[in-house]
Short mmCIF file of C-alpha atoms in Angstrom, two decimals:
data_model
loop_
_atom_site.label_atom_id
_atom_site.label_comp_id
_atom_site.label_asym_id
_atom_site.label_seq_id
_atom_site.Cartn_x
_atom_site.Cartn_y
_atom_site.Cartn_z
CA MET A 9 -0.10 -0.14 0.07
CA GLN A 10 2.73 2.57 0.85
CA ASN A 11 4.38 1.79 -2.87
CA ALA A 12 0.92 2.15 -4.20
CA LEU A 13 0.71 5.89 -2.55
CA LEU A 14 4.34 6.63 -3.54
CA ALA A 15 3.02 5.56 -7.28
CA ALA A 16 -0.03 7.66 -7.12
CA VAL A 17 2.21 10.85 -6.08
CA LEU A 18 4.74 10.49 -8.72
CA ALA A 19 2.25 9.46 -11.28
CA SER A 20 0.24 12.43 -10.47
CA LEU A 21 3.37 14.78 -10.59
CA ILE A 22 4.18 13.35 -14.43
CA CYS A 23 0.72 13.66 -15.73
CA GLY A 24 0.02 16.97 -14.21
CA ILE A 25 2.91 18.54 -16.09
CA ILE A 26 3.18 16.28 -19.15
CA GLY A 27 -0.77 16.18 -19.35
CA SER A 28 -0.79 19.94 -19.33
CA PHE A 29 1.87 20.11 -22.32
CA VAL A 30 0.00 17.33 -24.15
CA VAL A 31 -3.82 19.10 -23.48
CA VAL A 32 -2.81 22.72 -24.70
CA ASN A 33 -0.84 21.35 -27.31
CA ARG A 34 -4.04 19.26 -28.55
CA LEU A 35 -1.98 15.96 -28.42
CA VAL A 36 -4.15 14.02 -26.69
CA PHE A 37 -4.75 11.98 -29.99
CA LEU A 38 -1.19 11.62 -30.44
CA ALA A 39 -0.69 10.55 -26.93
CA GLY A 40 -3.21 8.09 -27.01
CA GLY A 41 -1.14 6.70 -30.30
CA ILE A 42 2.17 6.47 -28.71
CA ALA A 43 0.41 4.56 -25.45
CA HIS A 44 -1.33 2.00 -27.72
CA ALA A 45 1.82 1.79 -30.19
CA ALA A 46 3.83 0.87 -27.33
CA TYR A 47 1.79 -2.24 -26.75
CA GLY A 48 3.85 -3.46 -29.91
CA GLY A 49 6.99 -2.98 -27.87
CA ILE A 50 5.89 -5.65 -25.45
CA GLY A 51 5.36 -8.24 -27.96
CA LEU A 52 9.00 -7.16 -29.52
CA ALA A 53 10.52 -7.60 -26.15
CA PHE A 54 8.84 -10.78 -25.30
CA PHE A 55 9.76 -12.27 -28.56
CA PHE A 56 13.51 -11.34 -29.13
CA GLY A 57 13.62 -11.85 -25.09
CA ILE A 58 15.00 -8.23 -24.05
CA PRO A 59 13.71 -6.83 -20.89
CA TYR A 60 10.40 -5.27 -21.55
CA ILE A 61 11.28 -1.57 -20.48
CA TYR A 62 13.66 -1.72 -23.31
CA GLY A 63 10.94 -2.65 -26.03
CA THR A 64 8.13 -0.03 -24.74
CA ILE A 65 10.51 2.70 -24.38
CA GLY A 66 12.29 1.76 -27.78
CA VAL A 67 8.69 1.39 -29.72
CA SER A 68 7.21 4.19 -28.21
CA LEU A 69 10.01 6.51 -29.15
CA VAL A 70 10.28 5.32 -32.59
CA ALA A 71 6.32 6.15 -32.76
CA ALA A 72 6.86 9.31 -31.39
CA LEU A 73 9.29 10.59 -33.65
CA ILE A 74 7.20 9.35 -36.69
CA MET A 75 3.83 10.80 -35.53
CA THR A 76 5.81 14.15 -34.42
CA THR A 77 7.35 14.58 -37.82
CA VAL A 78 4.09 14.17 -39.88
CA ALA A 79 2.61 16.50 -37.48
CA ILE A 80 5.09 18.97 -38.52
CA THR A 81 5.48 18.37 -41.99
CA ALA A 82 2.06 17.19 -43.16
CA LYS A 83 -0.43 18.83 -40.38
CA ASN A 84 -3.35 17.90 -42.16
CA ARG A 85 -2.52 14.05 -42.54
CA ALA A 86 -1.46 13.74 -38.99
CA ASP A 87 -4.58 12.35 -37.32
CA THR A 88 -4.73 9.35 -40.13
CA PHE A 89 -1.06 8.61 -39.42
CA ILE A 90 -1.37 8.49 -35.86
CA GLY A 91 -4.46 6.31 -36.33
CA VAL A 92 -2.71 3.54 -38.38
CA LEU A 93 0.53 3.59 -36.13
CA TRP A 94 -1.86 3.30 -33.29
CA ALA A 95 -3.54 0.16 -34.62
CA VAL A 96 -0.28 -1.44 -35.96
CA GLY A 97 1.48 -1.31 -32.75
CA MET A 98 -1.47 -3.22 -30.94
CA ALA A 99 -1.48 -5.53 -33.84
CA MET A 100 2.19 -6.21 -33.95
CA GLY A 101 2.17 -6.52 -30.14
CA VAL A 102 -0.76 -9.27 -30.08
CA ILE A 103 0.74 -11.04 -33.05
CA LEU A 104 4.40 -11.32 -31.49
CA LEU A 105 3.05 -12.52 -28.25
CA ASP A 106 1.06 -15.59 -30.45
CA LEU A 107 4.31 -16.19 -31.94
CA THR A 108 6.18 -16.41 -28.42
CA PRO A 109 6.28 -19.92 -26.79
CA GLY A 110 5.07 -19.80 -23.17
CA TYR A 111 4.43 -16.78 -20.95
CA HIS A 112 1.93 -14.60 -22.07
CA THR A 113 1.16 -11.34 -20.54
CA ASP A 114 -2.38 -10.37 -19.55
CA LEU A 115 -3.86 -7.63 -21.75
CA MET A 116 -5.96 -6.63 -18.77
CA SER A 117 -2.87 -5.44 -16.86
CA TYR A 118 -1.67 -3.61 -19.67
CA LEU A 119 -4.92 -1.86 -19.82
CA PHE A 120 -5.61 -1.46 -16.26
CA GLY A 121 -1.98 -1.54 -14.34
CA SER A 122 -1.82 -2.71 -10.96
CA ILE A 123 -0.83 -0.02 -8.77
CA LEU A 124 -0.92 -2.23 -5.70
CA ALA A 125 1.60 -4.28 -7.12
CA VAL A 126 4.28 -1.86 -8.05
CA PRO A 127 8.06 -2.69 -7.51
CA SER A 128 10.46 -0.71 -5.78
CA THR A 129 12.47 -0.50 -8.98
CA ASP A 130 9.70 1.05 -10.92
CA LEU A 131 9.47 3.94 -8.27
CA TRP A 132 13.01 4.68 -8.43
CA TRP A 133 12.69 5.12 -12.23
CA MET A 134 9.50 7.60 -12.08
CA PHE A 135 11.37 9.91 -9.38
CA GLY A 136 14.28 10.30 -12.08
CA LEU A 137 11.56 10.86 -14.80
CA GLY A 138 9.48 13.09 -12.28
CA VAL A 139 13.07 15.06 -11.69
CA VAL A 140 13.89 15.18 -15.48
CA THR A 141 10.28 16.67 -16.39
CA VAL A 142 10.23 19.05 -13.42
CA ALA A 143 13.80 20.34 -14.59
CA LEU A 144 13.34 20.30 -18.27
CA THR A 145 9.81 22.27 -17.64
CA VAL A 146 11.25 24.94 -15.27
CA PHE A 147 14.28 25.65 -17.68
CA PHE A 148 12.41 25.90 -20.64
CA TYR A 149 9.03 27.22 -19.34
CA ARG A 150 9.18 30.61 -21.21
CA ASP A 151 10.08 28.89 -24.63
CA ILE A 152 7.50 25.79 -23.91
CA LEU A 153 4.92 28.48 -23.57
CA ALA A 154 5.47 30.46 -26.65
CA ILE A 155 5.89 26.95 -28.89
CA SER A 156 2.59 26.24 -27.33
CA TYR A 157 0.71 29.04 -27.88
CA ASP A 158 2.13 30.92 -31.31
CA ALA A 159 4.84 28.48 -32.58
CA GLU A 160 5.22 30.90 -35.66
CA PHE A 161 6.06 33.95 -33.15
CA ALA A 162 8.69 31.70 -31.18
CA LYS A 163 10.47 30.61 -34.45
CA LEU A 164 10.64 34.48 -35.05
CA ARG A 165 12.23 34.73 -31.92
CA GLY A 166 14.96 32.22 -32.37
CA VAL A 167 13.28 29.33 -30.18
CA PRO A 168 14.23 26.05 -31.53
CA VAL A 169 10.77 25.32 -31.92
CA ASN A 170 11.07 21.60 -33.72
CA LEU A 171 13.64 20.47 -31.60
CA LEU A 172 11.95 21.27 -28.46
CA TYR A 173 8.77 19.81 -29.62
CA PHE A 174 10.67 16.68 -30.37
CA VAL A 175 12.18 16.72 -26.95
CA PHE A 176 9.11 17.60 -25.16
CA ILE A 177 6.99 14.89 -27.16
CA ALA A 178 10.04 12.17 -26.25
CA LEU A 179 9.21 12.99 -22.98
CA VAL A 180 5.59 12.28 -23.20
CA ALA A 181 6.54 8.93 -24.65
CA VAL A 182 8.65 7.80 -22.26
CA SER A 183 6.54 9.25 -19.22
CA ILE A 184 3.45 7.11 -21.09
CA VAL A 185 5.84 3.92 -20.92
CA PHE A 186 6.49 4.31 -17.08
CA ILE A 187 2.76 5.56 -16.14
CA ILE A 188 1.27 2.21 -17.98
CA ARG A 189 3.45 0.07 -16.11
CA VAL A 190 1.92 1.54 -13.21
CA VAL A 191 -1.79 2.17 -13.48
CA GLY A 192 -2.06 0.88 -17.32
CA LEU A 193 -3.23 2.50 -20.52
CA ILE A 194 -6.68 3.43 -19.89
CA LEU A 195 -5.78 5.50 -16.81
CA VAL A 196 -2.50 6.85 -18.39
CA ILE A 197 -4.81 8.94 -21.15
CA ALA A 198 -7.40 9.78 -18.25
CA LEU A 199 -4.87 11.27 -15.70
CA LEU A 200 -2.99 12.73 -18.86
CA THR A 201 -6.52 14.61 -19.91
CA ILE A 202 -8.66 15.23 -17.25
CA PRO A 203 -7.01 17.15 -14.60
CA PRO A 204 -5.40 19.31 -16.97
CA TYR A 205 -8.54 19.78 -18.69
CA ILE A 206 -10.48 21.01 -15.72
CA ALA A 207 -7.32 23.27 -14.47
CA GLU A 208 -7.02 24.94 -17.92
CA GLN A 209 -10.67 26.41 -17.10
CA TYR A 210 -9.48 28.33 -13.84
CA ALA A 211 -5.66 28.73 -14.48
CA ARG A 212 -4.23 31.98 -15.43
CA SER A 213 -1.18 30.67 -16.69
CA LEU A 214 0.14 27.25 -17.94
CA MET A 215 2.36 27.33 -14.76
CA ALA A 216 -0.84 27.38 -12.64
CA MET A 217 -2.38 24.87 -15.08
CA MET A 218 0.47 22.38 -14.19
CA PHE A 219 0.23 23.06 -10.57
CA PHE A 220 -3.55 22.77 -10.73
CA SER A 221 -3.33 19.37 -12.80
CA VAL A 222 -0.85 17.71 -10.37
CA ILE A 223 -2.95 18.56 -7.03
CA LEU A 224 -6.34 17.31 -8.99
CA SER A 225 -4.27 14.27 -10.10
CA LEU A 226 -3.57 13.81 -6.58
CA VAL A 227 -6.88 13.75 -5.06
CA PHE A 228 -8.53 11.51 -7.92
CA ASN A 229 -5.65 8.77 -7.72
CA ILE A 230 -5.57 9.10 -3.44
CA THR A 231 -9.68 9.00 -3.65
CA GLY A 232 -9.80 5.95 -6.15
CA LEU A 233 -7.14 4.22 -4.05
CA TRP A 234 -9.18 4.58 -1.06
CA VAL A 235 -12.29 3.66 -2.63
CA SER A 236 -11.20 0.71 -4.00
CA TYR A 237 -9.48 -0.52 -0.91
CA GLN A 238 -12.67 0.07 1.26
CA TRP A 239 -15.20 -2.17 -1.34
CA ASP A 240 -12.35 -4.13 -2.66
CA LEU A 241 -12.62 -2.73 -6.37
CA THR A 242 -9.86 -3.00 -9.28
CA SER A 243 -7.94 0.21 -8.08
CA GLY A 244 -7.15 1.46 -12.05
CA ALA A 245 -10.77 1.24 -13.07
CA THR A 246 -11.82 3.26 -9.65
CA ILE A 247 -9.41 5.96 -9.85
CA ILE A 248 -10.47 6.31 -13.71
CA MET A 249 -14.49 6.60 -12.04
CA VAL A 250 -13.30 9.13 -9.61
CA ALA A 251 -11.42 11.31 -12.07
CA ALA A 252 -14.14 11.14 -14.36
CA THR A 253 -16.90 12.14 -11.63
CA GLY A 254 -14.48 15.04 -10.86
CA PHE A 255 -14.51 16.01 -14.79
CA PHE A 256 -18.75 15.92 -14.72
CA ILE A 257 -18.86 17.95 -11.75
CA SER A 258 -16.43 20.51 -12.94
CA LEU A 259 -18.48 20.47 -16.31
CA GLY A 260 -21.67 21.26 -14.11
CA ILE A 261 -20.01 23.98 -12.25
CA SER A 262 -18.78 26.01 -14.87
CA ARG A 263 -22.37 25.54 -16.68
CA ILE A 264 -23.68 27.26 -13.28
CA ILE A 265 -20.90 30.04 -13.63
CA ALA A 266 -21.61 30.41 -16.97
CA LEU A 267 -25.64 30.87 -16.08
CA ILE A 268 -24.52 33.15 -13.17
CA ARG A 269 -22.29 35.50 -15.13
CA LYS A 270 -24.96 35.77 -17.62
CA ASN A 271 -27.71 37.07 -15.52
CA ALA A 272 -25.60 39.09 -13.66
CA SER A 273 -24.18 41.23 -16.20
CA ASP A 274 -26.18 44.02 -18.20
CA ASP A 275 -23.29 43.95 -20.84
CA PRO A 276 -25.22 42.64 -23.61
CA GLY A 277 -21.59 40.84 -24.70
CA VAL A 278 -22.30 40.69 -28.33
CA PHE A 279 -21.20 44.34 -28.50
CA ARG A 280 -17.82 43.40 -27.24
CA GLY A 281 -14.90 44.32 -29.24
CA MET B 4 24.84 51.07 -44.11
CA THR B 5 23.68 54.01 -45.65
CA SER B 6 20.19 55.05 -45.86
CA ASP B 7 20.26 54.62 -49.41
CA THR B 8 20.57 50.89 -49.22
CA PRO B 9 17.15 49.15 -49.33
CA ILE B 10 16.64 47.68 -45.84
CA ILE B 11 14.64 44.54 -47.42
CA GLN B 12 15.58 43.45 -51.05
CA VAL B 13 13.45 40.98 -52.91
CA ARG B 14 14.64 39.65 -56.12
CA ASP B 15 12.59 37.33 -58.82
CA LEU B 16 10.74 35.86 -55.80
CA SER B 17 8.35 32.94 -56.67
CA PHE B 18 6.40 30.75 -54.39
CA SER B 19 3.81 28.32 -54.83
CA TYR B 20 1.50 26.17 -52.22
CA ASN B 21 1.29 22.34 -53.48
CA GLY B 22 2.19 23.60 -57.01
CA GLN B 23 -0.39 26.14 -57.06
CA PRO B 24 1.54 29.62 -57.92
CA ALA B 25 0.93 32.04 -55.15
CA LEU B 26 3.53 34.62 -55.81
CA VAL B 27 5.60 34.78 -59.17
CA ASN B 28 8.38 36.75 -59.96
CA VAL B 29 8.44 39.42 -57.42
CA SER B 30 10.88 41.97 -56.84
CA ILE B 31 10.70 44.70 -54.86
CA ASP B 32 12.97 47.00 -52.77
CA VAL B 33 11.68 48.46 -49.12
CA PRO B 34 13.91 51.49 -48.28
CA ASP B 35 15.05 52.24 -44.66
CA LYS B 36 12.24 53.95 -42.79
CA GLU B 37 9.61 52.94 -45.25
CA PHE B 38 5.74 53.06 -44.54
CA LEU B 39 4.60 50.31 -47.13
CA ALA B 40 1.55 49.54 -47.36
CA ILE B 41 0.62 45.88 -48.98
CA ILE B 42 -2.40 45.87 -50.65
CA GLY B 43 -4.46 43.25 -52.82
CA PRO B 44 -7.50 41.00 -53.10
CA ASN B 45 -7.86 38.08 -50.64
CA GLY B 46 -6.12 35.19 -51.70
CA GLY B 47 -3.46 37.54 -53.64
CA GLY B 48 -0.49 36.30 -51.85
CA LYS B 49 -0.15 39.29 -49.51
CA SER B 50 0.63 37.39 -46.15
CA THR B 51 2.68 34.74 -48.13
CA LEU B 52 4.83 37.63 -49.17
CA VAL B 53 5.09 38.76 -45.99
CA LYS B 54 5.96 35.47 -44.20
CA LEU B 55 8.42 35.15 -46.79
CA ILE B 56 10.03 38.27 -45.80
CA LEU B 57 9.88 37.05 -42.44
CA GLY B 58 12.04 33.79 -43.27
CA LEU B 59 9.05 31.82 -41.85
CA LEU B 60 8.22 30.34 -45.23
CA GLU B 61 11.21 29.24 -48.04
CA PRO B 62 10.83 30.64 -51.27
CA ASP B 63 10.69 28.41 -54.36
CA SER B 64 13.23 30.68 -56.43
CA GLY B 65 14.79 33.84 -56.07
CA LYS B 66 15.74 35.62 -53.18
CA ILE B 67 15.05 38.04 -50.16
CA LEU B 68 18.23 39.94 -48.65
CA VAL B 69 17.13 41.96 -44.94
CA ARG B 70 20.16 44.22 -44.50
CA GLY B 71 22.16 42.23 -46.88
CA ARG B 72 21.52 38.92 -45.07
CA SER B 73 19.17 36.21 -45.10
CA PRO B 74 15.51 36.93 -43.29
CA LYS B 75 16.04 33.97 -40.94
CA LYS B 76 19.72 35.65 -39.94
CA MET B 77 17.61 38.77 -39.18
CA ALA B 78 14.81 37.68 -37.73
CA HIS B 79 15.62 39.33 -34.40
CA CYS B 80 15.12 42.94 -36.44
CA PHE B 81 11.40 41.96 -37.07
CA GLY B 82 8.30 42.67 -34.85
CA TYR B 83 5.49 40.85 -36.30
CA VAL B 84 1.94 41.28 -35.42
CA PRO B 85 0.28 38.18 -37.01
CA GLN B 86 -3.07 38.06 -39.02
CA ASP B 87 -4.91 35.98 -36.56
CA VAL B 88 -4.98 37.16 -33.05
CA ASN B 89 -7.73 34.65 -32.06
CA ILE B 90 -5.22 31.66 -32.19
CA ASN B 91 -5.50 29.60 -29.15
CA ILE B 92 -8.09 31.84 -27.50
CA HIS B 93 -8.78 29.36 -24.35
CA PHE B 94 -5.16 28.88 -23.85
CA PRO B 95 -4.13 29.75 -20.16
CA ILE B 96 -2.16 32.95 -20.51
CA SER B 97 -1.99 35.89 -19.25
CA VAL B 98 -1.55 39.67 -21.15
CA ILE B 99 2.00 40.24 -19.59
CA ASP B 100 3.05 36.76 -20.60
CA VAL B 101 1.89 37.14 -24.21
CA ILE B 102 3.71 40.43 -24.27
CA LEU B 103 6.96 38.94 -22.89
CA MET B 104 7.18 36.29 -25.51
CA GLY B 105 8.63 39.45 -27.83
CA ARG B 106 11.33 39.60 -25.29
CA LEU B 107 12.14 36.02 -25.64
CA ARG B 108 15.86 35.49 -26.70
CA HIS B 109 16.33 39.05 -26.64
CA ARG B 110 19.97 39.74 -27.66
CA GLY B 111 20.26 35.83 -27.50
CA ARG B 112 19.57 36.15 -23.64
CA GLY B 113 17.46 32.86 -22.52
CA ARG B 114 15.68 34.06 -19.69
CA ILE B 115 13.48 37.14 -18.92
CA ASN B 116 14.74 39.67 -16.44
CA ALA B 117 13.43 43.05 -14.77
CA GLU B 118 14.60 44.85 -17.74
CA ASP B 119 12.29 42.83 -19.79
CA ARG B 120 9.39 43.24 -17.41
CA GLN B 121 9.98 46.99 -17.75
CA LYS B 122 9.85 47.06 -21.32
CA ALA B 123 6.71 45.16 -21.65
CA MET B 124 5.38 47.21 -19.40
CA GLU B 125 6.23 50.37 -21.24
CA THR B 126 4.67 48.85 -24.25
CA VAL B 127 1.66 47.98 -22.42
CA GLN B 128 1.28 51.76 -21.71
CA LEU B 129 1.93 52.87 -25.19
CA MET B 130 -0.69 50.73 -26.10
CA GLY B 131 -3.11 52.03 -23.58
CA ILE B 132 -3.90 48.48 -22.24
CA ALA B 133 -2.70 49.30 -18.65
CA GLY B 134 -4.60 47.65 -15.75
CA PHE B 135 -5.27 44.47 -18.38
CA GLU B 136 -1.77 42.91 -17.70
CA ASN B 137 -2.88 40.15 -15.40
CA ARG B 138 -6.15 39.30 -17.46
CA ARG B 139 -6.38 36.22 -19.32
CA ILE B 140 -6.21 36.67 -22.85
CA LYS B 141 -9.60 35.12 -23.51
CA ASP B 142 -11.05 37.71 -21.44
CA LEU B 143 -10.20 40.67 -23.65
CA SER B 144 -12.31 41.75 -26.80
CA ALA B 145 -10.70 41.18 -30.17
CA GLY B 146 -9.72 45.10 -30.25
CA GLN B 147 -7.93 45.03 -26.93
CA ARG B 148 -6.19 41.41 -28.38
CA GLU B 149 -5.06 43.00 -31.06
CA ARG B 150 -3.37 45.99 -29.36
CA VAL B 151 -1.68 43.10 -27.09
CA PHE B 152 -0.28 41.53 -30.09
CA ILE B 153 0.89 44.91 -31.33
CA ALA B 154 2.42 45.40 -27.84
CA ARG B 155 4.37 42.09 -28.24
CA ALA B 156 5.76 42.96 -31.56
CA LEU B 157 6.86 46.46 -30.22
CA ALA B 158 8.38 44.56 -27.11
CA THR B 159 11.07 43.04 -29.37
CA ASP B 160 12.41 46.38 -30.08
CA PRO B 161 11.98 46.10 -33.70
CA ASP B 162 13.95 47.82 -36.70
CA ILE B 163 11.16 46.56 -38.87
CA LEU B 164 7.53 46.35 -37.91
CA ILE B 165 5.26 44.45 -39.83
CA LEU B 166 1.47 44.16 -39.37
CA ASP B 167 -0.85 41.61 -41.27
CA GLU B 168 -4.19 43.26 -41.16
CA PRO B 169 -3.74 44.83 -37.86
CA THR B 170 -7.29 46.63 -38.10
CA ALA B 171 -9.74 43.72 -38.69
CA GLY B 172 -11.02 43.97 -35.09
CA VAL B 173 -10.90 47.92 -34.51
CA ASP B 174 -13.42 50.21 -35.02
CA THR B 175 -12.63 53.52 -37.20
CA SER B 176 -11.74 55.73 -34.42
CA GLY B 177 -9.42 52.73 -33.28
CA LYS B 178 -8.04 52.69 -36.84
CA THR B 179 -7.26 56.23 -36.62
CA GLU B 180 -5.69 56.22 -33.47
CA LEU B 181 -3.38 53.10 -34.47
CA TYR B 182 -2.25 54.70 -37.97
CA HIS B 183 -1.29 57.82 -35.68
CA LEU B 184 0.57 55.62 -33.76
CA LEU B 185 2.42 53.70 -36.65
CA GLY B 186 3.25 57.20 -37.87
CA LYS B 187 4.98 58.11 -35.13
CA LEU B 188 6.77 54.82 -34.60
CA ASN B 189 7.53 55.09 -38.62
CA GLU B 190 10.50 58.39 -37.41
CA THR B 191 12.74 55.27 -36.22
CA LYS B 192 11.20 52.00 -37.93
CA THR B 193 10.46 50.45 -41.23
CA ILE B 194 6.69 49.62 -41.30
CA ILE B 195 4.97 47.32 -43.29
CA VAL B 196 1.31 47.09 -43.35
CA VAL B 197 -1.11 44.61 -45.09
CA SER B 198 -4.30 45.34 -45.76
CA HIS B 199 -7.36 44.28 -48.41
CA ASP B 200 -9.23 47.50 -46.98
CA LEU B 201 -7.93 50.53 -48.94
CA MET B 202 -8.83 52.79 -46.20
CA ILE B 203 -5.76 52.00 -44.32
CA VAL B 204 -4.13 54.04 -47.53
CA SER B 205 -3.60 57.15 -45.23
CA SER B 206 -1.64 59.88 -45.17
CA TYR B 207 0.97 58.29 -42.89
CA VAL B 208 1.82 55.55 -45.85
CA LYS B 209 4.90 56.57 -47.95
CA SER B 210 4.37 53.80 -50.87
CA VAL B 211 1.77 50.94 -51.78
CA ALA B 212 2.40 47.61 -53.07
CA CYS B 213 -0.36 46.11 -54.78
CA VAL B 214 -0.17 42.21 -54.70
CA ASN B 215 -1.99 39.36 -56.89
CA GLN B 216 0.51 36.95 -57.72
CA THR B 217 2.75 39.62 -59.22
CA VAL B 218 3.56 42.44 -57.07
CA HIS B 219 3.57 46.60 -58.59
CA TYR B 220 4.98 49.00 -56.34
CA HIS B 221 4.12 52.37 -56.30
CA PRO B 222 5.92 55.04 -54.42
CA GLY B 223 3.92 57.25 -53.27
CA ASN B 224 0.53 56.55 -51.22
CA GLU B 225 -1.88 57.44 -54.27
CA ILE B 226 -4.09 54.83 -55.58
CA THR B 227 -3.92 55.50 -58.95
CA GLU B 228 -6.06 54.82 -62.17
CA ALA B 229 -3.22 52.38 -63.25
CA MET B 230 -3.94 50.53 -59.85
CA LEU B 231 -7.25 50.28 -60.19
CA ASP B 232 -7.02 48.86 -64.10
CA MET B 233 -4.65 46.02 -63.18
CA GLY B 234 -7.87 44.40 -62.04
CA TYR B 235 -7.08 43.88 -58.22
CA HIS B 236 -10.91 44.31 -57.38
CA CYS B 237 -10.58 47.09 -55.25
CA PRO B 238 -13.08 47.40 -52.45
CA VAL B 239 -16.14 49.26 -53.26
CA GLU B 240 -15.63 51.83 -50.54
CA LEU B 241 -12.89 53.20 -52.01
CA VAL B 242 -15.09 54.27 -55.27
CA ALA B 243 -17.95 55.23 -53.24
CA HIS B 244 -16.21 57.74 -51.84
CA GLY B 245 -17.06 60.01 -55.10
CA GLN B 246 -13.41 60.27 -55.43
CA PRO B 247 -11.79 57.82 -57.19
CA HIS B 248 -8.08 57.82 -57.49
CA ARG B 249 -7.66 60.86 -55.51
CA ILE B 250 -9.02 60.29 -52.13
CA LEU B 251 -5.69 58.76 -50.64
CA LYS B 252 -3.70 61.82 -51.47
CA THR B 253 -1.88 63.41 -48.51
CA HIS B 254 -3.98 66.22 -47.29
CA GLY B 255 -1.86 69.04 -48.82
CA ASP B 256 -2.37 67.82 -51.85
CA PHE B 257 -6.14 69.00 -52.22
#
């Protein structure tokens, strides 16, 4: 249980920061593509008998590289390409596992993870990843902000836009791999998108959005763990349900705020600007 | 470099999008401290020409020199106000952070310091958006956002200020005010304004370039009969003023 809590804290830290980058850059589909394609890495690792982590990191980095190249050079074709790689990665994983005699991983644990059985070595990996993520984000904060908001202007100011884009998407890929090991593929997408989406509505800066996302993610993870422990439910799925509840509550609250503002203001709004 | 040498030289420039020619064999010289208006129909290649000058697009053939060097090497000379100031409108960013983008890598520095913040606040004052610095960009009107983007361009301390359709979301008094400001800035900077609205060819403008695949450069700020005859589908309001070809002369000429 102690490892599970530590994993939840580290996953929240990484997902809050990386997820905010993914959401403001509209890379959710790309992140989903990387996460699914990474399954091909599992097949590859088992087929060739190499450590699981090298297979998944290798495949997810290659997938991220191809997807980002397409996203930069042929923007209007990027979604199709990501969709294809998404499916190819999964299919490759399934077939390679078919061809591997003996032990087969459980697809369910890949989808939902097992936060209650996280080994300490994984925690160290995640700790290292968390440190790298925070350091890169703090150091390149203004550049990342400029690239995400207006890449053309950033380029004009001499920011190495494409290079930084590649570096941060590589970071997204590696984060996804480690977090899948802990919480599974479905939860990684949920944690990457739900807290940043809620935070984006109230945050005045990208930094604040990242901070709120980490906190929200932490709340969802801990609450989910506690609920799953109390009622003996699958932890990954419970955390997702808690996050989804948070998502719908936030939708409701923003609706109510919008209604109150509409009623309170005499400004017709249409004539603004 | 003497003031006689053009600050921007465009030679035999051609550019196409996926085989569709956008600009063909374009040559113009922009003198230092020029106030150039680029006009022409929508889709005629105005924004494309500007992006080529900025080095954001690569020409198919021909070349562009800014102070005798390639645009990419001179990117720090440009202050650029893009056409669409409503991109990423829901992005969590404050007005001051948008303006501070203009201070990124100023003279090669990577970080934002107190001097950058002071410079940003000066442009805030100049553009009349004081008090809005900490608002989120989505909470501003289109006209206010336009001012923020101009402030960002000015924060770069540019030699050449390029504005792509800066009056799109601005009312008439706002336009007059903006051109007055640009006229003042023109004392120290070269200014290029793109517009499909001929009203902008005000008394501050020193020359006009008509862009419709090809470019015709006209020193002086008159819209001549020849320019209308080139089939630029000039906006109706020009003719509707009742003094076609003459309304854009400087005031003293009347």
